[in-house]
XYZ file of N, CA, C and O in Angstrom:
532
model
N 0.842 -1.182 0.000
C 0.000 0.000 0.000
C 0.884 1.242 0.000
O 2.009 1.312 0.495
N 0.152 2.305 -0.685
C 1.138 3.279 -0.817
C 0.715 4.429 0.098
O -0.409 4.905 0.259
N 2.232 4.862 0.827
C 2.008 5.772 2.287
C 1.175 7.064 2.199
O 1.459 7.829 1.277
N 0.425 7.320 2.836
C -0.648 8.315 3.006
C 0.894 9.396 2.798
O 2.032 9.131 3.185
N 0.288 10.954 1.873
C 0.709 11.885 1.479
C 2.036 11.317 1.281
O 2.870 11.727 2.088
N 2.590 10.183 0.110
C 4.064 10.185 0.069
C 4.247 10.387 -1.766
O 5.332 10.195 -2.316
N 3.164 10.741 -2.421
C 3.805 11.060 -4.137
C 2.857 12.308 -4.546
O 1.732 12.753 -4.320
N 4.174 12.626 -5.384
C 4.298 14.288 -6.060
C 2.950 14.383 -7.327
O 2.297 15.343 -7.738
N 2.930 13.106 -7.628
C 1.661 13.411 -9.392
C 1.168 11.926 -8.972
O 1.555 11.047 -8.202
N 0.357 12.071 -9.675
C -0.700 10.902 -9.443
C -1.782 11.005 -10.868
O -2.904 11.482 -11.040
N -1.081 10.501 -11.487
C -1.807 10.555 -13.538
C -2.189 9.095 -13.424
O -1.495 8.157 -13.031
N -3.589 9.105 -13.903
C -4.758 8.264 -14.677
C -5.563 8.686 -15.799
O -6.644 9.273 -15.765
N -4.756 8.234 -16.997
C -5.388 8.986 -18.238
C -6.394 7.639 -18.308
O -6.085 6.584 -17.754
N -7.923 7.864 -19.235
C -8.553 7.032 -19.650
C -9.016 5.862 -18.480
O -9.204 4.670 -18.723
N -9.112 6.360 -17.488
C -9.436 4.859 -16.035
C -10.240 5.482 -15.507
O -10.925 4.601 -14.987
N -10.607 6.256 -15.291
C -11.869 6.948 -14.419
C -12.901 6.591 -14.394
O -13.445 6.301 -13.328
N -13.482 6.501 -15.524
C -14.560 6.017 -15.654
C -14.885 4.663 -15.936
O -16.051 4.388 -16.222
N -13.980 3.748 -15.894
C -14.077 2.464 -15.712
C -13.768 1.845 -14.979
O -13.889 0.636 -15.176
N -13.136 2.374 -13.588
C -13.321 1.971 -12.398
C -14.988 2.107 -11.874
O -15.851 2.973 -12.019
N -14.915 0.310 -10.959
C -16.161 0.424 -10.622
C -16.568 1.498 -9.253
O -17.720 1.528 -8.822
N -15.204 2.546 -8.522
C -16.109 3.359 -8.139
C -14.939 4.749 -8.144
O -13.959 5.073 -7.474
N -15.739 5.333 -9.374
C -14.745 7.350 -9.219
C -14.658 7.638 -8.090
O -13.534 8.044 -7.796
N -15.496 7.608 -7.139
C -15.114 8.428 -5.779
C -14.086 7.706 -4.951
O -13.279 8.407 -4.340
N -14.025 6.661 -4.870
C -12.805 5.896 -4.039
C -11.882 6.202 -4.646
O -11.394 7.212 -4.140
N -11.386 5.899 -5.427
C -10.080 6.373 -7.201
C -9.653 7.627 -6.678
O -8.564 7.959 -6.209
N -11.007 8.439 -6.892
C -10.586 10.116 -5.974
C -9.706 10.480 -4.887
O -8.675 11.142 -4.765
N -10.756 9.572 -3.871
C -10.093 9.582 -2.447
C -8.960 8.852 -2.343
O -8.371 9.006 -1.273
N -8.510 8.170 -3.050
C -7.194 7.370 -3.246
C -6.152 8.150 -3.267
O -5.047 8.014 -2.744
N -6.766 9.313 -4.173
C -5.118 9.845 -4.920
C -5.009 11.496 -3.923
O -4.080 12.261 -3.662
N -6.433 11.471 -3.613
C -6.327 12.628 -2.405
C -5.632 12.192 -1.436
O -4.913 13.036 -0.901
N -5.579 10.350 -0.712
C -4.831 9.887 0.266
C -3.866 9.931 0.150
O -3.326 10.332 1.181
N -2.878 9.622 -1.000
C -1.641 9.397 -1.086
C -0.614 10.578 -2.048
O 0.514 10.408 -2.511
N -1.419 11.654 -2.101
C -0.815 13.022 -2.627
C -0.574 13.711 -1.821
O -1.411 14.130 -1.021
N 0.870 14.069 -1.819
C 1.459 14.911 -0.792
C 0.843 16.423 -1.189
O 0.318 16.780 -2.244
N 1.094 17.161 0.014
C 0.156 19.077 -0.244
C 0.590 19.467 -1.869
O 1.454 19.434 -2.746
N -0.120 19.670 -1.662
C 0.577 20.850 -3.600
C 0.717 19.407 -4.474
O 1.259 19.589 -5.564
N 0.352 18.095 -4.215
C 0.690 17.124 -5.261
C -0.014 17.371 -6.633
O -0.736 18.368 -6.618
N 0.022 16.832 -7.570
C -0.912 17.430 -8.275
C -1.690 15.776 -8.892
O -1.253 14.640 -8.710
N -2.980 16.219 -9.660
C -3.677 14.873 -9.641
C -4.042 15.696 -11.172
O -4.218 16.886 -11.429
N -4.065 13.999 -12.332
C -4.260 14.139 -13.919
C -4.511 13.193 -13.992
O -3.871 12.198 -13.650
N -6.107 13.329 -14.737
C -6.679 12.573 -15.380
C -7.609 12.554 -16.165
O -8.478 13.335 -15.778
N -7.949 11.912 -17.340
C -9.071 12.005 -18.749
C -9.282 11.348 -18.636
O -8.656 10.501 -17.999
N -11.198 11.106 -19.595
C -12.038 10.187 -19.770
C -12.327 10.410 -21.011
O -11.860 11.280 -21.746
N -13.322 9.392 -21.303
C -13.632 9.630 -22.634
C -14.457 10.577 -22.633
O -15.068 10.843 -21.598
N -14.701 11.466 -24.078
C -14.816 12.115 -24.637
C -17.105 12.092 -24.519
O -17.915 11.593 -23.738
N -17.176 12.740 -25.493
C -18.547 12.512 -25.705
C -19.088 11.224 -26.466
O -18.714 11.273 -27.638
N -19.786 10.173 -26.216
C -20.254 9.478 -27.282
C -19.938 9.823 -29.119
O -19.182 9.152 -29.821
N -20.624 10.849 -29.510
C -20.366 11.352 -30.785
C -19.385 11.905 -31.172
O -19.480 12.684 -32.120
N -18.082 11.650 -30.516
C -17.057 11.787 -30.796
C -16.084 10.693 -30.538
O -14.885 10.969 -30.513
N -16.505 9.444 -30.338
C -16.010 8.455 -30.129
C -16.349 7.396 -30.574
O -16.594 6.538 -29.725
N -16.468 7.101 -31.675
C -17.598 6.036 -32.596
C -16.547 4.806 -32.220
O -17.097 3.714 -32.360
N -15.312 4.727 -31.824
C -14.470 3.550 -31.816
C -15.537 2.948 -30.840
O -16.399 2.212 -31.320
N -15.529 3.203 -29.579
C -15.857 2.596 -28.524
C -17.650 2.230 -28.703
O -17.989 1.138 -28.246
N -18.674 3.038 -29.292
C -20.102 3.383 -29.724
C -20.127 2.111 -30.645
O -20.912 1.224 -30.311
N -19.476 1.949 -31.592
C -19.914 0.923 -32.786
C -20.410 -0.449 -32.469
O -21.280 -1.051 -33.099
N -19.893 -0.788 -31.636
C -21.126 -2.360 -31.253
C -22.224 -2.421 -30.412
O -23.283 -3.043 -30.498
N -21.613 -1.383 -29.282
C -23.400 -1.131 -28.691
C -24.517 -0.380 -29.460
O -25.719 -0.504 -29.223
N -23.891 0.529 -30.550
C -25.034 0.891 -31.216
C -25.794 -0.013 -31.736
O -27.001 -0.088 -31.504
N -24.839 -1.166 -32.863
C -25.393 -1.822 -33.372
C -25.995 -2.952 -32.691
O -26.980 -3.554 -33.118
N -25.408 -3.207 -31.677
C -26.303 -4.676 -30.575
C -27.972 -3.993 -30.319
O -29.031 -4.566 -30.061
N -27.705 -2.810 -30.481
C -29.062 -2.149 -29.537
C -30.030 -1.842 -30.519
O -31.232 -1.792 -30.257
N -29.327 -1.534 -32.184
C -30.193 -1.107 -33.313
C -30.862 -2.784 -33.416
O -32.054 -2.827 -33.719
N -30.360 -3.734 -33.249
C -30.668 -5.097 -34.046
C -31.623 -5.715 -33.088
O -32.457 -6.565 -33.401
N -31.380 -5.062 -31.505
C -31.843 -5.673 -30.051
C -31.301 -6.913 -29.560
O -32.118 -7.688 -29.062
N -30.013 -7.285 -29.600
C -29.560 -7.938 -29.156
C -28.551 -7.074 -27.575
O -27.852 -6.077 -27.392
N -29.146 -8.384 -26.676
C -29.155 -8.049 -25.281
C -28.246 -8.053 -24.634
O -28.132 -9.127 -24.042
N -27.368 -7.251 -24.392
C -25.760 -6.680 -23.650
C -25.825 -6.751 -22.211
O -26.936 -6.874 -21.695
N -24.832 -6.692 -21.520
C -24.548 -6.735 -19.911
C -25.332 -5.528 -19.680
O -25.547 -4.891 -20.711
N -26.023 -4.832 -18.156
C -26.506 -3.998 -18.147
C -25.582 -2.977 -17.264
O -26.170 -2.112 -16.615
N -24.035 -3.055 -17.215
C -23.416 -2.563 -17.072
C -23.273 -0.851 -17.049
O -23.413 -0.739 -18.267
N -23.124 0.374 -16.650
C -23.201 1.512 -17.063
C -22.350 1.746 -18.285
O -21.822 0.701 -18.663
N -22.006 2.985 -19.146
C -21.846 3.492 -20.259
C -20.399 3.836 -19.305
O -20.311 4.273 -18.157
N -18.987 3.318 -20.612
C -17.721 4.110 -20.332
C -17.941 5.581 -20.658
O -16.959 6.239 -21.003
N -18.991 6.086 -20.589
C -19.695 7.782 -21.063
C -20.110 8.206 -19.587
O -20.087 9.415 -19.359
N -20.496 7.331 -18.538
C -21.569 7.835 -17.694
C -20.373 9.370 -17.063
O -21.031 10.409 -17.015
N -19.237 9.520 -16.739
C -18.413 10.357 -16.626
C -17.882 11.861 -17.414
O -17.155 12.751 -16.972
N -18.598 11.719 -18.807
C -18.434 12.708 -19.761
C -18.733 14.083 -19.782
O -18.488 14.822 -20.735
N -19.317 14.456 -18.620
C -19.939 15.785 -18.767
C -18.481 16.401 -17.579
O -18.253 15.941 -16.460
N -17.794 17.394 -18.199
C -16.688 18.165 -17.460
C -17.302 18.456 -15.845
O -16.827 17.925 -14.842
N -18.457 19.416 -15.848
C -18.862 20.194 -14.369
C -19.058 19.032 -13.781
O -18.860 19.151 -12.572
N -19.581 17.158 -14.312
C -19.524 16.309 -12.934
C -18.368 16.071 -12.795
O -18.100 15.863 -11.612
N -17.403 15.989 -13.561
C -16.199 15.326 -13.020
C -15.335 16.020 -12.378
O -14.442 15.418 -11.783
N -15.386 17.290 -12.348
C -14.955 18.275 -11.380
C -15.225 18.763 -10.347
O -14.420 19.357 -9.630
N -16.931 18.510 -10.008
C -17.491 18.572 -8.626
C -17.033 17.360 -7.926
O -16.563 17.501 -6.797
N -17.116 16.102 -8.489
C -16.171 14.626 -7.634
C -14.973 15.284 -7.356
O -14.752 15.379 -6.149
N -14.034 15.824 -8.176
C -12.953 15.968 -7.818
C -12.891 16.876 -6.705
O -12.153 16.568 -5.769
N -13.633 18.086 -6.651
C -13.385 18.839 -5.417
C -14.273 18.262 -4.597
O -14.187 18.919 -3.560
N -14.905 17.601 -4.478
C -15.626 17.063 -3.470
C -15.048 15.503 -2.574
O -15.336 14.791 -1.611
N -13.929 15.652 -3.839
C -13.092 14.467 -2.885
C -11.729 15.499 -2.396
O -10.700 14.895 -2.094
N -11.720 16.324 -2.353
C -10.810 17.088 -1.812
C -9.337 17.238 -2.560
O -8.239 17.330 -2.010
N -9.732 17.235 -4.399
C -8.512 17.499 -4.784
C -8.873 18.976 -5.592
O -10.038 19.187 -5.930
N -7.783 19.993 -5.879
C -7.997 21.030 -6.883
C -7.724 20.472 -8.515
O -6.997 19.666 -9.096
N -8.874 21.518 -8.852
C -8.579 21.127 -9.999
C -8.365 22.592 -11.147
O -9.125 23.546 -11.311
N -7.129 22.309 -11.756
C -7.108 23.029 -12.307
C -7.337 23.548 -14.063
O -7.362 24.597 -14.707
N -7.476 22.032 -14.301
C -7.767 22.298 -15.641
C -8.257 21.056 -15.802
O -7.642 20.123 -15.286
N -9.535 20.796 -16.597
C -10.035 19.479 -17.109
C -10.230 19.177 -17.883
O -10.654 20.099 -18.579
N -10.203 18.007 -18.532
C -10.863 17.435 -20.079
C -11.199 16.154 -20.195
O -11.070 15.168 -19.470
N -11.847 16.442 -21.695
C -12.258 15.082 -21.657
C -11.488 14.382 -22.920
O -10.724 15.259 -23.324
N -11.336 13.290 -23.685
C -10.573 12.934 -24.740
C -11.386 12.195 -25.622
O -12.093 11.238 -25.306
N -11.259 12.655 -26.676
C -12.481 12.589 -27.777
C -11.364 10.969 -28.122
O -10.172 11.165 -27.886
N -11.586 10.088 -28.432
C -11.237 8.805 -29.216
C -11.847 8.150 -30.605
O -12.848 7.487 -30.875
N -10.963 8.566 -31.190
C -10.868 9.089 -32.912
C -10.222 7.813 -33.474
O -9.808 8.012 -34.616
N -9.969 6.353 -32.952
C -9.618 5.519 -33.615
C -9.753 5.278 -34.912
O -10.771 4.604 -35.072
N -9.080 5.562 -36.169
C -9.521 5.078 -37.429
C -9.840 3.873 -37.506
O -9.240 3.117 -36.741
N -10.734 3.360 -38.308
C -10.846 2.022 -38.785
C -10.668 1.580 -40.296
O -11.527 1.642 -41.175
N -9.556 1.188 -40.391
C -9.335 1.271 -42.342
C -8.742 -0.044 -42.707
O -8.227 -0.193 -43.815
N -8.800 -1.260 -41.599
C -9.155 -2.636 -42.110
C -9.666 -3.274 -41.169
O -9.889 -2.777 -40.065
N -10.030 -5.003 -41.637
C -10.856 -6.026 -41.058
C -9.864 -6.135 -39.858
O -10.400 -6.677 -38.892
N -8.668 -5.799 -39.669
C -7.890 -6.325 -38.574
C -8.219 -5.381 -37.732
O -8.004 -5.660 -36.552
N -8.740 -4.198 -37.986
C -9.295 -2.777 -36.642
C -10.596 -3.687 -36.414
O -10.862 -3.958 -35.243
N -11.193 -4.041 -37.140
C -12.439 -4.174 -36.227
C -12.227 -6.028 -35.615
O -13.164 -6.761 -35.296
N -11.057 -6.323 -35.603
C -11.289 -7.935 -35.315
C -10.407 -7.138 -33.896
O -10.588 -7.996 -33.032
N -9.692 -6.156 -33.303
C -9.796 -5.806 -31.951
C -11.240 -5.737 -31.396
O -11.817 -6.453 -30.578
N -11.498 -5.041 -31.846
C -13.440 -4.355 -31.290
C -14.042 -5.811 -31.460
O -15.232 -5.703 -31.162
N -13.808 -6.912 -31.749
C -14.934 -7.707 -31.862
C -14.331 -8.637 -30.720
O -14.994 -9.551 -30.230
N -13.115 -8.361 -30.357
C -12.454 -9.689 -29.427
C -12.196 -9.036 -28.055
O -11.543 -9.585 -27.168
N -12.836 -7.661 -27.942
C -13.052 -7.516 -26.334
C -13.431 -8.335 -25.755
O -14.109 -9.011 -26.529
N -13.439 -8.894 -24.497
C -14.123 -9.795 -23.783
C -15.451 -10.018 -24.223
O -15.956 -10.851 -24.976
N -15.985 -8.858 -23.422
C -17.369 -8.225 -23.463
C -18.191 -8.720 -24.661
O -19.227 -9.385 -24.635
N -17.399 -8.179 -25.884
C -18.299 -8.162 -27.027
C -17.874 -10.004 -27.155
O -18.782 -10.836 -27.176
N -16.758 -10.313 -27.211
C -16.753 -12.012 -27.941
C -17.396 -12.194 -27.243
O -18.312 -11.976 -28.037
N -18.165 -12.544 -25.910
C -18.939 -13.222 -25.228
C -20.468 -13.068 -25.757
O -21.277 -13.995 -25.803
N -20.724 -11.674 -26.164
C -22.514 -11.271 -26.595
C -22.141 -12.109 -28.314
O -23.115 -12.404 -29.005
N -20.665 -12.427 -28.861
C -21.035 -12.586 -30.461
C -21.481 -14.737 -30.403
O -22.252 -15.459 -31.034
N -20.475 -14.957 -29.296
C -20.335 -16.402 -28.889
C -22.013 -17.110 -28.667
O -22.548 -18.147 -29.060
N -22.539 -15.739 -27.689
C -24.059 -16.051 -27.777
C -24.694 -16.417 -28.836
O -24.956 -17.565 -29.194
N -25.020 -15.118 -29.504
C -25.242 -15.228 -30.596
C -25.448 -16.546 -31.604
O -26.471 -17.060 -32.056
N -23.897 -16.900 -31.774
C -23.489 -18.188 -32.558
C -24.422 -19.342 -31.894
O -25.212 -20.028 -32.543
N -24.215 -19.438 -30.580
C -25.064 -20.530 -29.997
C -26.795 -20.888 -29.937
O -27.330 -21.970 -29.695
N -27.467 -19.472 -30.271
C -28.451 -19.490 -30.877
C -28.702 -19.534 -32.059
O -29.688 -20.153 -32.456
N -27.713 -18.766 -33.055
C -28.164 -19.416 -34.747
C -27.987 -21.087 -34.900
O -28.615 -21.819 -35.664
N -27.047 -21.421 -34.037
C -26.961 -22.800 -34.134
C -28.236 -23.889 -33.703
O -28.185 -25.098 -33.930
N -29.125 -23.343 -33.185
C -30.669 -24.229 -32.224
C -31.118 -24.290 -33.931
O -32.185 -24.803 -34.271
């Protein structure tokens, strides 16, 4: 475990919002940031600016095929909440953002990542096991 107030920066780009809880994460880095430490971190961006991550739940949801009911790596996207957590877990903040994720996709090998997330091979595996009945 790492000693209450013993590091200078404390950077988590892209994890915020996929930890299952922001406010502990918060209070984490408020615990172990020395005075004046400083704390950095991004999330994703807006939905409509992130079609990498959007493209299979859109389409699972256009077709109605039934996904984990998990929250959205989005539920974090709006700047004024993620900055009231932050001062409300007792860190300053001085500048925030969010990170738009602009992955190109310009072959079958980009989207055979996106299809072999856990997540998604498990809803496509389904799938297969019902066209197969």
């Amino acid at each position: 475990m790492i000693p209450d107030n013993s590091i200078d920066c404390y950077i988590a780009p892209l994890v915020l919002h996929l930890v299952e809880s922001p406010d502990k994460m918060l209070a984490e880095a408020k615990r172990v940031l020395k005075k004046g430490g400083v704390f950095g971190c991004s999330i994703w961006g807006s939905r409509d600016n992130s079609p990498y991550f959007t493209l299979l739940p859109d389409r699972f949801k256009e077709f109605g095929v039934e996904t984990s009911k998990q929250r959205s790596g989005f539920h974090l996207g709006d700047k004024d909440k993620l900055v009231g957590m932050a001062k409300e877990a007792g860190l300053d903040v001085e500048y925030c953002w969010t990170e738009n994720v602009l992955k190109p996709i310009h072959k079958v090998e980009d989207l055979e990542i996106i299809f072999n997330v856990p997540g998604n091979k498990k809803i496509f595996d389904k799938l297969d096991e019902e066209k197969a009945k």
